[in-house]
PDB file of C-alpha atoms in Angstrom:
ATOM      1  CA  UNK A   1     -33.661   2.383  21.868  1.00  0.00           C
ATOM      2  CA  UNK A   2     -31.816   0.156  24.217  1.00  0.00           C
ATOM      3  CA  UNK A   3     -28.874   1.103  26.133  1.00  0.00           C
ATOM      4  CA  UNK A   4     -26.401  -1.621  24.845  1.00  0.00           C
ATOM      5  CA  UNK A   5     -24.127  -1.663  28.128  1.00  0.00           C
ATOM      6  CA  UNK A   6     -27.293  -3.701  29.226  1.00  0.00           C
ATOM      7  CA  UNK A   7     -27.559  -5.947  26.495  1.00  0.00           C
ATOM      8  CA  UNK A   8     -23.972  -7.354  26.536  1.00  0.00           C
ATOM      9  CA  UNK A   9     -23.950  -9.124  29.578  1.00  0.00           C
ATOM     10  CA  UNK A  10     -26.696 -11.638  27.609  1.00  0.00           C
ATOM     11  CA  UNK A  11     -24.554 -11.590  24.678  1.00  0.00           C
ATOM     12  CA  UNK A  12     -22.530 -14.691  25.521  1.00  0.00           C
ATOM     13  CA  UNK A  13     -20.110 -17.018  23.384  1.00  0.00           C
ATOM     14  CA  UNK A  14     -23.081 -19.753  23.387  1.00  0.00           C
ATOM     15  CA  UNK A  15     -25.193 -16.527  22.192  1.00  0.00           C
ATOM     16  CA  UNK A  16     -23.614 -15.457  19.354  1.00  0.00           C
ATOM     17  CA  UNK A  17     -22.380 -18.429  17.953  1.00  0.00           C
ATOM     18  CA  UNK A  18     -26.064 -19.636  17.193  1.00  0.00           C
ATOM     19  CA  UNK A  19     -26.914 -17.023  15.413  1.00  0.00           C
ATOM     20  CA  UNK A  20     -25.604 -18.455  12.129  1.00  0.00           C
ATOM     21  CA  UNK A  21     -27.676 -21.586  11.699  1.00  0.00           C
ATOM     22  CA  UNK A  22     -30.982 -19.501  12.934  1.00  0.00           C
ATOM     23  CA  UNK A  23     -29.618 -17.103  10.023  1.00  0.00           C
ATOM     24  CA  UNK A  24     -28.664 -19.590   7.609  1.00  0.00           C
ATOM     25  CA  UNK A  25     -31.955 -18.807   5.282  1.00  0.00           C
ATOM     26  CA  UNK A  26     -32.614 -15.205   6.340  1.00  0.00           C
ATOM     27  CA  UNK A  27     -31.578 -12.098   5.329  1.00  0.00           C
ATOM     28  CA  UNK A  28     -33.292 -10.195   8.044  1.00  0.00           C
ATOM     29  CA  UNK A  29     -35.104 -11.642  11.335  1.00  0.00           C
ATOM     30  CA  UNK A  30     -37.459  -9.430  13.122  1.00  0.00           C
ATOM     31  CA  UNK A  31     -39.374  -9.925  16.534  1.00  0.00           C
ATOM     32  CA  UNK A  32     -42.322  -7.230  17.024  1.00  0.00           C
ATOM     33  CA  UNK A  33     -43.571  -9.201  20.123  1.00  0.00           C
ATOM     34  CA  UNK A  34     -43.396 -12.169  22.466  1.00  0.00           C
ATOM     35  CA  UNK A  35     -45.523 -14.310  19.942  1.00  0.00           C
ATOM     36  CA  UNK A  36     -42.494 -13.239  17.582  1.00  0.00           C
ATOM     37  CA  UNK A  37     -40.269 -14.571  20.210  1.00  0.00           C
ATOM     38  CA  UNK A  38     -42.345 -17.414  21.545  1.00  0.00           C
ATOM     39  CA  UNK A  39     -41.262 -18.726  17.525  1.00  0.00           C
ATOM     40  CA  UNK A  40     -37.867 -18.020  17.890  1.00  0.00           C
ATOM     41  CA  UNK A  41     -38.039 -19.946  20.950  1.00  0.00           C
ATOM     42  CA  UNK A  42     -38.786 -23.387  18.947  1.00  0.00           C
ATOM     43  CA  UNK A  43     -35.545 -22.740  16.599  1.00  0.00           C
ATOM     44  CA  UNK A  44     -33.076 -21.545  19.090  1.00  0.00           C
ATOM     45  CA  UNK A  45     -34.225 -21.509  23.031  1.00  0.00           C
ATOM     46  CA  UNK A  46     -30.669 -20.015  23.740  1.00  0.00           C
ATOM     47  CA  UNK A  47     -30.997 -17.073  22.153  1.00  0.00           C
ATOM     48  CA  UNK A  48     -35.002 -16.808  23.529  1.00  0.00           C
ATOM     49  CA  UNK A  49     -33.689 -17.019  26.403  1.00  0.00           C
ATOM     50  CA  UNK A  50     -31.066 -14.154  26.578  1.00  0.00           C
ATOM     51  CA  UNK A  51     -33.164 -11.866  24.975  1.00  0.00           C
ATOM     52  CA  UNK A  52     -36.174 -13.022  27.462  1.00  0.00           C
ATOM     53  CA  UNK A  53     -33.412 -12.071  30.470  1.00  0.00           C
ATOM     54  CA  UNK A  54     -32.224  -8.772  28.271  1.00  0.00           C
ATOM     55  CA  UNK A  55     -36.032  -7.620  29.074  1.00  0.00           C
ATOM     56  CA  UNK A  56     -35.515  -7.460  24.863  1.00  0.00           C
ATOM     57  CA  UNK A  57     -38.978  -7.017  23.491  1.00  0.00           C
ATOM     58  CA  UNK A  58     -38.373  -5.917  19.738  1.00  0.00           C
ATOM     59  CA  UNK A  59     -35.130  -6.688  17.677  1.00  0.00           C
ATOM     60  CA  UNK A  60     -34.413  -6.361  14.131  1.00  0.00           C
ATOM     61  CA  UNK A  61     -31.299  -8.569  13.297  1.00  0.00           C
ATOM     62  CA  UNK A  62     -29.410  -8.313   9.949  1.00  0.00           C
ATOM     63  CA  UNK A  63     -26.502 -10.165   8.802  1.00  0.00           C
ATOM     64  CA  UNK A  64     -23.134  -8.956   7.518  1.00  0.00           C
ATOM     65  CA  UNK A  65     -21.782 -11.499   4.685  1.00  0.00           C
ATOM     66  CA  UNK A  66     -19.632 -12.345   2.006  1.00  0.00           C
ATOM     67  CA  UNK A  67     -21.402 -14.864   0.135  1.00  0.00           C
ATOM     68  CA  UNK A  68     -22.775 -17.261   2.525  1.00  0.00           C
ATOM     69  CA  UNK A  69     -20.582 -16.701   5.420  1.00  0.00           C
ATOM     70  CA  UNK A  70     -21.650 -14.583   8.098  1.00  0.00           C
ATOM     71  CA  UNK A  71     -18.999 -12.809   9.813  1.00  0.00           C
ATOM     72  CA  UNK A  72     -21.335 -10.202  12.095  1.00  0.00           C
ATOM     73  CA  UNK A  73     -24.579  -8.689  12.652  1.00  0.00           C
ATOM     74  CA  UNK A  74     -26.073  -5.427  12.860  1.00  0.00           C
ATOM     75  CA  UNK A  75     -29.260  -5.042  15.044  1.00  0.00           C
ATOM     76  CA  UNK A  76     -31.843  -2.830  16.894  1.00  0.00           C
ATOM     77  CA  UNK A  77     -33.203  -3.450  20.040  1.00  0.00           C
ATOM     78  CA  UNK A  78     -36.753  -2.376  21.564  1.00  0.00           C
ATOM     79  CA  UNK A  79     -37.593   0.296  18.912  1.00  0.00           C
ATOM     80  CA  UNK A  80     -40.313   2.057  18.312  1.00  0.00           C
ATOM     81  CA  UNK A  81     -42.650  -0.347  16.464  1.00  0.00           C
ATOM     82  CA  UNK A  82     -44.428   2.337  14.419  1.00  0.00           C
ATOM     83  CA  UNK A  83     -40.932   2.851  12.323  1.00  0.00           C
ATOM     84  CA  UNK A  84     -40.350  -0.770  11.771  1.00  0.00           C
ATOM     85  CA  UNK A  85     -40.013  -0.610   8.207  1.00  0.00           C
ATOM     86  CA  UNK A  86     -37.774   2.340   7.976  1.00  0.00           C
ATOM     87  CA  UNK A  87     -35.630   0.451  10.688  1.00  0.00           C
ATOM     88  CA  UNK A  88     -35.823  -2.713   8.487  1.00  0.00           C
ATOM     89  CA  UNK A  89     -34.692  -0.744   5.616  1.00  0.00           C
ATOM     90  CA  UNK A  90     -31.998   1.081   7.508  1.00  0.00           C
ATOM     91  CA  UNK A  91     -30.502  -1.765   8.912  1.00  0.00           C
ATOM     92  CA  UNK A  92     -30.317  -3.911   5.335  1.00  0.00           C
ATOM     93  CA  UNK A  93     -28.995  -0.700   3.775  1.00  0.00           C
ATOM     94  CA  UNK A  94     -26.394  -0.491   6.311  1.00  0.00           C
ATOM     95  CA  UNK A  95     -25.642  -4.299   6.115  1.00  0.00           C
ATOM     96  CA  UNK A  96     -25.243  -3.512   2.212  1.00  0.00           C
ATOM     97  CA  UNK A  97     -22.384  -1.743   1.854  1.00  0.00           C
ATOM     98  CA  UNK A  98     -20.767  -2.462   4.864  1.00  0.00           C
ATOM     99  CA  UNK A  99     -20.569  -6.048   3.938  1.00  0.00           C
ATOM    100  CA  UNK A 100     -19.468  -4.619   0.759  1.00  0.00           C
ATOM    101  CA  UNK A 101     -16.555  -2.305   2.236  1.00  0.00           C
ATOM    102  CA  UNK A 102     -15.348  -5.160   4.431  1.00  0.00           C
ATOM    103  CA  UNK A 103     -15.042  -7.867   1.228  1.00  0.00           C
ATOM    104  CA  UNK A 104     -13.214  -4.882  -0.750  1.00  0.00           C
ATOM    105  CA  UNK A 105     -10.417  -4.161   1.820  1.00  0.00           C
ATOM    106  CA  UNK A 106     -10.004  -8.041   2.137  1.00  0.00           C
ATOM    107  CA  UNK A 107      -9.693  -8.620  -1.570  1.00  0.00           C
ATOM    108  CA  UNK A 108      -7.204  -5.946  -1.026  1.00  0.00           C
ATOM    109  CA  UNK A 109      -5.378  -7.094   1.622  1.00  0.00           C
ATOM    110  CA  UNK A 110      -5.258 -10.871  -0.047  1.00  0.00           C
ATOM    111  CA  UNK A 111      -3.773  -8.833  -3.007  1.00  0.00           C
ATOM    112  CA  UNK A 112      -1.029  -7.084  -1.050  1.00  0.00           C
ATOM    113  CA  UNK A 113      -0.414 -10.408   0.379  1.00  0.00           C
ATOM    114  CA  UNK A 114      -0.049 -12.244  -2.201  1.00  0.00           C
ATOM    115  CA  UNK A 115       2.311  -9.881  -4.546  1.00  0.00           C
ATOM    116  CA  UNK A 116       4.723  -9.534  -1.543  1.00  0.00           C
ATOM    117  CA  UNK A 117       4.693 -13.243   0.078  1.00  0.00           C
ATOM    118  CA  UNK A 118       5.612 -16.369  -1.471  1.00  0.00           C
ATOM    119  CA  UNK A 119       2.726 -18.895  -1.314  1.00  0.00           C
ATOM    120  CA  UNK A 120       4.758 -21.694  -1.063  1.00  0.00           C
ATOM    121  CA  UNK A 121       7.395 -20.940   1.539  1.00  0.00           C
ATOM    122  CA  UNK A 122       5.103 -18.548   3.566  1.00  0.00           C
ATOM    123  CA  UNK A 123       8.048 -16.016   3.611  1.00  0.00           C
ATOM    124  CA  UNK A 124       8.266 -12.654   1.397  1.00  0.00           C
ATOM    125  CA  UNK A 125       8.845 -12.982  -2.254  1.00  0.00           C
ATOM    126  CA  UNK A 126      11.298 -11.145  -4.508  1.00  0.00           C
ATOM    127  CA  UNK A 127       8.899  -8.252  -4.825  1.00  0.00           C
ATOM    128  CA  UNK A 128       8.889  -7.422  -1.460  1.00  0.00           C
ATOM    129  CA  UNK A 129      12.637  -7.644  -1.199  1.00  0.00           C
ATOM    130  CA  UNK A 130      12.925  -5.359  -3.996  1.00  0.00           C
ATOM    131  CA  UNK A 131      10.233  -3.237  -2.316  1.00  0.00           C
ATOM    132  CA  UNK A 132      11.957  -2.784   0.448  1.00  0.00           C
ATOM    133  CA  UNK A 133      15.421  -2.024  -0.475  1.00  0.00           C
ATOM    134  CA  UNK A 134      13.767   0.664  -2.699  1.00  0.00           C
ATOM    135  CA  UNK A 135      12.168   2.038   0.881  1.00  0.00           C
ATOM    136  CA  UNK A 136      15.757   2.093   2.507  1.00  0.00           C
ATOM    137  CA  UNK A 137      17.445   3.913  -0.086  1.00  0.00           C
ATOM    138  CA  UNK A 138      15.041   6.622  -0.683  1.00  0.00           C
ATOM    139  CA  UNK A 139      15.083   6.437   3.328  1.00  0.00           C
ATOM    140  CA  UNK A 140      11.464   6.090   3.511  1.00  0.00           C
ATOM    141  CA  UNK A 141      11.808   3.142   5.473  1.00  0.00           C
ATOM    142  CA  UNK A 142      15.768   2.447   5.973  1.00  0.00           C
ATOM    143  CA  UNK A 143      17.103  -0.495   7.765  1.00  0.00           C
ATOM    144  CA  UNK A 144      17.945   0.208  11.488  1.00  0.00           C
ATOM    145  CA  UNK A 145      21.496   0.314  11.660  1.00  0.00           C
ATOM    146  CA  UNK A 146      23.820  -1.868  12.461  1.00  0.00           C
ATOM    147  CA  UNK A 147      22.817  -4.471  10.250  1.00  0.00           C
ATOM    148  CA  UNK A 148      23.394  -7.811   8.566  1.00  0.00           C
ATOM    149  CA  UNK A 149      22.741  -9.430   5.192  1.00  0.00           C
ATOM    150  CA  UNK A 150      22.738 -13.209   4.435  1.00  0.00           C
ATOM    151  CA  UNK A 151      22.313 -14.727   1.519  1.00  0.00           C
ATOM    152  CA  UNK A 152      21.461 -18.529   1.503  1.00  0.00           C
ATOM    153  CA  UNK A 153      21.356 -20.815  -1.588  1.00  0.00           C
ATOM    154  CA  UNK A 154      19.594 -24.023  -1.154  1.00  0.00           C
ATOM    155  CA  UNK A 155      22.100 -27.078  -2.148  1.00  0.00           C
ATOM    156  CA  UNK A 156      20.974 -29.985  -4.284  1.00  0.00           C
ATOM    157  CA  UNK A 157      17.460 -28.557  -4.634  1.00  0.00           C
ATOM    158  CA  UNK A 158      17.915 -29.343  -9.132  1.00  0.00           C
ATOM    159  CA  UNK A 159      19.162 -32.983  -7.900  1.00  0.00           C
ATOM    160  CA  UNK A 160      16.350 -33.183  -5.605  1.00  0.00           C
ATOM    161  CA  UNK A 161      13.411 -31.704  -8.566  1.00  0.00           C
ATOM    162  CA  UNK A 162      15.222 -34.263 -11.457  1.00  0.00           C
ATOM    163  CA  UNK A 163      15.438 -37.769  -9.095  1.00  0.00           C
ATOM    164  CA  UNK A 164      12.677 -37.187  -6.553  1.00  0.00           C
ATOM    165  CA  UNK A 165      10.172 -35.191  -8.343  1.00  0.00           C
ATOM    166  CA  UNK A 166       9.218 -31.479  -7.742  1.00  0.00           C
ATOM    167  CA  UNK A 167       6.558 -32.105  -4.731  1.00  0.00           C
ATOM    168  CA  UNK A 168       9.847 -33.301  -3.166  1.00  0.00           C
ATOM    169  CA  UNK A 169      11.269 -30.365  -4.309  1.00  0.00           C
ATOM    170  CA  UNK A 170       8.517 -28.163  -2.666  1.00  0.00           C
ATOM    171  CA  UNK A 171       8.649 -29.777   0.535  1.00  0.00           C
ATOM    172  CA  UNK A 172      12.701 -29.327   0.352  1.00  0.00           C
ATOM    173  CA  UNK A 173      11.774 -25.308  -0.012  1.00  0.00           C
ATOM    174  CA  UNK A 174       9.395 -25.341   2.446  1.00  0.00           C
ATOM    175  CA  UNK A 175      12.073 -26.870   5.281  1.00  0.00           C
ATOM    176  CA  UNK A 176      14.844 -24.374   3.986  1.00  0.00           C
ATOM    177  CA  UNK A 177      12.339 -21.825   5.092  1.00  0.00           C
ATOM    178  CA  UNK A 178      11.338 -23.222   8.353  1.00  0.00           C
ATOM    179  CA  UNK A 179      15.252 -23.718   9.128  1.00  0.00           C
ATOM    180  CA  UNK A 180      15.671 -20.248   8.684  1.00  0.00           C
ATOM    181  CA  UNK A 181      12.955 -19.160  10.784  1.00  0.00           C
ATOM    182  CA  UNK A 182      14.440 -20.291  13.421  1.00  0.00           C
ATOM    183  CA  UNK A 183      17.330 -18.375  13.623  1.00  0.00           C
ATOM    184  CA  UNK A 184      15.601 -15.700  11.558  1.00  0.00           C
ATOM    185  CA  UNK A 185      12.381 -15.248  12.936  1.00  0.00           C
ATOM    186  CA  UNK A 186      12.480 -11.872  13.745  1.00  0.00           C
ATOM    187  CA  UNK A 187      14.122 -10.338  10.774  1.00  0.00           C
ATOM    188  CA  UNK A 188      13.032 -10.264   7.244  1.00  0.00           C
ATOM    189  CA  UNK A 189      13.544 -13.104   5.530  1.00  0.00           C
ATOM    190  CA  UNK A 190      12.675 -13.085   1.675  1.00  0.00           C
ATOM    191  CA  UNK A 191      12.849 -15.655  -0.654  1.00  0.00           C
ATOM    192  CA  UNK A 192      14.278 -13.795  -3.617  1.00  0.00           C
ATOM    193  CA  UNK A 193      14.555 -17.092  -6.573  1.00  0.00           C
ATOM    194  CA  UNK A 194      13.782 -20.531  -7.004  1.00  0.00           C
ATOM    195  CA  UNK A 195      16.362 -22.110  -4.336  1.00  0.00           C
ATOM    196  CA  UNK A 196      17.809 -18.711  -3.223  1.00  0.00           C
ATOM    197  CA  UNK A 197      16.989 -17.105   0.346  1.00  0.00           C
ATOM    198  CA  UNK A 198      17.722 -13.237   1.478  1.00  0.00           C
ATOM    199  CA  UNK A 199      17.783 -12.257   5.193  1.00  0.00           C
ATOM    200  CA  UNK A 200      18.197  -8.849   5.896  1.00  0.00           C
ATOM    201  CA  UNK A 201      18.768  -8.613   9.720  1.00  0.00           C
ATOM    202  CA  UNK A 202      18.234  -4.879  11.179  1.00  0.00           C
ATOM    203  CA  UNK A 203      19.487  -3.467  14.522  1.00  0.00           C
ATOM    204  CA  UNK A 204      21.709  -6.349  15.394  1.00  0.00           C
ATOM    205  CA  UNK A 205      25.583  -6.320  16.818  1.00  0.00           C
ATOM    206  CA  UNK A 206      28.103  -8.067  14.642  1.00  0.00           C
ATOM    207  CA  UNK A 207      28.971 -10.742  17.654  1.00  0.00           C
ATOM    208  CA  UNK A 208      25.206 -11.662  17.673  1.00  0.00           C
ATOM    209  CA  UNK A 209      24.864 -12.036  14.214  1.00  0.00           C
ATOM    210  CA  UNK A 210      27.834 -13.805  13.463  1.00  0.00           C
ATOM    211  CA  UNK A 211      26.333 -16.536  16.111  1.00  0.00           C
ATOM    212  CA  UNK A 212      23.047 -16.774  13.921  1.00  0.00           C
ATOM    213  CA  UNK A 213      25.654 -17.192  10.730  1.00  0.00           C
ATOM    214  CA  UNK A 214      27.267 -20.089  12.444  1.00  0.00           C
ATOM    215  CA  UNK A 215      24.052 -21.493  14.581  1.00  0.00           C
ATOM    216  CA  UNK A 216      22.850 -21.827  10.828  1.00  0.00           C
ATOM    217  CA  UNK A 217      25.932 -23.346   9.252  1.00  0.00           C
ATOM    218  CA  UNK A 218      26.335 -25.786  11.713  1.00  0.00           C
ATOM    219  CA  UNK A 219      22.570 -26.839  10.877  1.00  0.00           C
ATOM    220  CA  UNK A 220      23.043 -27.055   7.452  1.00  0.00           C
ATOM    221  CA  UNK A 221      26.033 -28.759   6.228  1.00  0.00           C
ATOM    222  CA  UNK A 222      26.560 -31.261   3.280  1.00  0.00           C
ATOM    223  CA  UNK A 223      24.535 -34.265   5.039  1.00  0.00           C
ATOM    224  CA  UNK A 224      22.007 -32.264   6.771  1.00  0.00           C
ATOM    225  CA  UNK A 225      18.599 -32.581   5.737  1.00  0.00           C
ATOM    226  CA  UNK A 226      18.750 -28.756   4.661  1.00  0.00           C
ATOM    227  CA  UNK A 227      21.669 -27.524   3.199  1.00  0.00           C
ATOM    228  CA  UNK A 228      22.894 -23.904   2.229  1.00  0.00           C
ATOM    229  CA  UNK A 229      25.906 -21.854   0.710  1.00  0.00           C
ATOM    230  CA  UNK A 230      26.050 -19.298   2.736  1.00  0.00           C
ATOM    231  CA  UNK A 231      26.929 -15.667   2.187  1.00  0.00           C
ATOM    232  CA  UNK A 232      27.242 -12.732   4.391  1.00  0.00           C
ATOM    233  CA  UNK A 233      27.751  -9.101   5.196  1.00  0.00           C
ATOM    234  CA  UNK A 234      27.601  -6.549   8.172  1.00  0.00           C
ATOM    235  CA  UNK A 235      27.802  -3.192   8.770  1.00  0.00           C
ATOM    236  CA  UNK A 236      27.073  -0.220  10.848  1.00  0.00           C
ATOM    237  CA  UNK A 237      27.033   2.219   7.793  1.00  0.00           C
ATOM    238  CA  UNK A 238      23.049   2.871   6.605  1.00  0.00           C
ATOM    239  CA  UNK A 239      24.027   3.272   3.046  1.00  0.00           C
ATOM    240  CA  UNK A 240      25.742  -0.070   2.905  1.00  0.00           C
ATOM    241  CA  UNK A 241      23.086  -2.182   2.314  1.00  0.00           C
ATOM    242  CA  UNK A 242      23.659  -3.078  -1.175  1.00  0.00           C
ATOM    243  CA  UNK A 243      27.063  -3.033  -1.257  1.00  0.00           C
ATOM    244  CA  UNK A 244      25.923  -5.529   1.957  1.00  0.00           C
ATOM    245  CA  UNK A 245      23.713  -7.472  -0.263  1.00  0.00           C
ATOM    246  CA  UNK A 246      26.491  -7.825  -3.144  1.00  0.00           C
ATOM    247  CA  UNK A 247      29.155  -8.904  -0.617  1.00  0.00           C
ATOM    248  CA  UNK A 248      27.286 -11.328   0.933  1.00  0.00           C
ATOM    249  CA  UNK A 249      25.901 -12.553  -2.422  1.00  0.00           C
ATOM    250  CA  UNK A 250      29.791 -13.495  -3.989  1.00  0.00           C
ATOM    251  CA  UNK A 251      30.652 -15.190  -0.484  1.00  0.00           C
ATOM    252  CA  UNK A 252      27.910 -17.362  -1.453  1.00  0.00           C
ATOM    253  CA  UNK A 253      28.625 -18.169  -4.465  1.00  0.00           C
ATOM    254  CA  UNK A 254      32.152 -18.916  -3.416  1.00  0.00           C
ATOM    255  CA  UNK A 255      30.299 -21.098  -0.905  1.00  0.00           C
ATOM    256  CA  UNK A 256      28.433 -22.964  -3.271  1.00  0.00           C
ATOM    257  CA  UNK A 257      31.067 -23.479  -5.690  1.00  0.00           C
ATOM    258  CA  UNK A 258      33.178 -25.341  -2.612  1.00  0.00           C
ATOM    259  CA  UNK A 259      30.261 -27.372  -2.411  1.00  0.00           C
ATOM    260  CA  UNK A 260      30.192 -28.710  -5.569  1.00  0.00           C
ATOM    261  CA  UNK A 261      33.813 -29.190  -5.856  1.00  0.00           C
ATOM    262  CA  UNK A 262      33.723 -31.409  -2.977  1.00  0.00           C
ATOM    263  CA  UNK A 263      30.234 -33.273  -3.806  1.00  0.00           C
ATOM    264  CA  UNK A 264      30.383 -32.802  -7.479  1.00  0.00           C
ATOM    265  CA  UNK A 265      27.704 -35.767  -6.624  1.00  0.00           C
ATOM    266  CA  UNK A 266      24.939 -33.229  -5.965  1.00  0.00           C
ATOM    267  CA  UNK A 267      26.272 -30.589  -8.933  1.00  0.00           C
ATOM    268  CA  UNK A 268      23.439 -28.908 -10.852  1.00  0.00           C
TER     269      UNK A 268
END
């Protein structure tokens, strides 16, 4: 076999990346000799050529896919040509469930994404939030302490459904999200109903996160293109986060119902 350390130089970016059209109808390519290669000169001189450098005088090359992508190879270099069909049959077995492993634990992961994110914002859904309060009381996983806990009710978004039409709804959601990301973006932000947003915001001091609670207010008033009612909470206590999370949900409510009363314009 060859040592690969000596192969990789030849293994460049141009390299690599041709190997999917020269694969495109093959499920295995083989090259016993330079006649072998000679051919796979005429379809891709690139590759010839590295393997002509490589002093490579036998490969067997098999794709890893999930339908017709390819997303790697496995291969064999200057083997013993007398076990070419056990090496053929090695290498496609390999490929087999490999490619097979690697399309389970995606369809997995794609799974656990989508059950804890929400498609349309692109921040975590309701289950997640729910999952992870769960964590911090059992104290699997509890919130580092101190903490914070905002909630943020989109304003207008019914008015915005009813007279502009629900893409302009979406789109509405989708900048309520991005607004919060910025002031947010490295704490967990969940959106936890239709025009409701939670933040949970570990390991922060109460004069920081009181800037982020007024940063964001003064983003999001009546005529801003965003606007919230605005709840919330801190404390230094770990086994305050729901009484966090209740707090912070009535001062929004009482936020929201100012809102109304003075733009009964934009009421529900």
């Amino acid at each position: 076999m060859y040592r690969l350390r000596i192969f990789l130089p030849y293994l460049t970016h141009d390299v690599v990346f041709s190997w999917e059209e020269t694969l495109r109808n093959r499920d295995v390519l083989i090259i016993k000799n330079d006649h072998d290669l000679s051919e796979l000169e005429k379809i891709n001189p690139v590759w010839a050529k590295s393997l002509r450098g490589a002093k490579v005088r036998s490969v067997i090359l098999v794709p890893l896919s999930q339908g017709k992508k390819m997303f790697g190879v496995l291969f064999i270099t200057n083997f013993n040509i007398k076990k070419i069909v056990d090496l053929k049959e090695f290498l496609e077995l390999t490929a087999f469930f490999l490619s097979s492993e690697i399309a389970n634990n995606t369809l997995m992961e794609q799974l656990e994404y989508m059950s804890n994110v929400d498609s349309l914002t692109g921040v975590k859904n309701r289950n997640s939030m729910n999952a992870r309060v769960d964590c911090h009381v059992s104290k699997k996983s509890p919130v580092r302490t101190p903490f914070g806990v905002v909630f943020a009710d989109l304003n207008g978004l019914k008015q915005c459904n009813d007279t502009s039409g629900h893409e302009k709804g979406d789109e509405l959601l989708k900048n309520a999200a991005k607004l919060l990301r910025k002031y947010f973006d490295d704490d967990e932000i969940y959106r936890s109903g239709g025009d409701e947003f939670v933040i949970i915001v570990p390991n922060c001091q109460k004069d920081e996160f009181d800037k982020k609670i007024t940063d964001l207010r003064s983003e999001s008033g009546a005529e801003a293109g965003v606007s919230f009612a605005i709840g919330a909470d801190w404390s230094e206590n770990e086994s305050d986060l729901r009484r966090c999370m209740h707090n912070a949900d009535e001062a929004m409510y009482a936020d929201k119902k100012e809102f109304y009363r003075q733009h009964p314009e934009r009421a529900r």
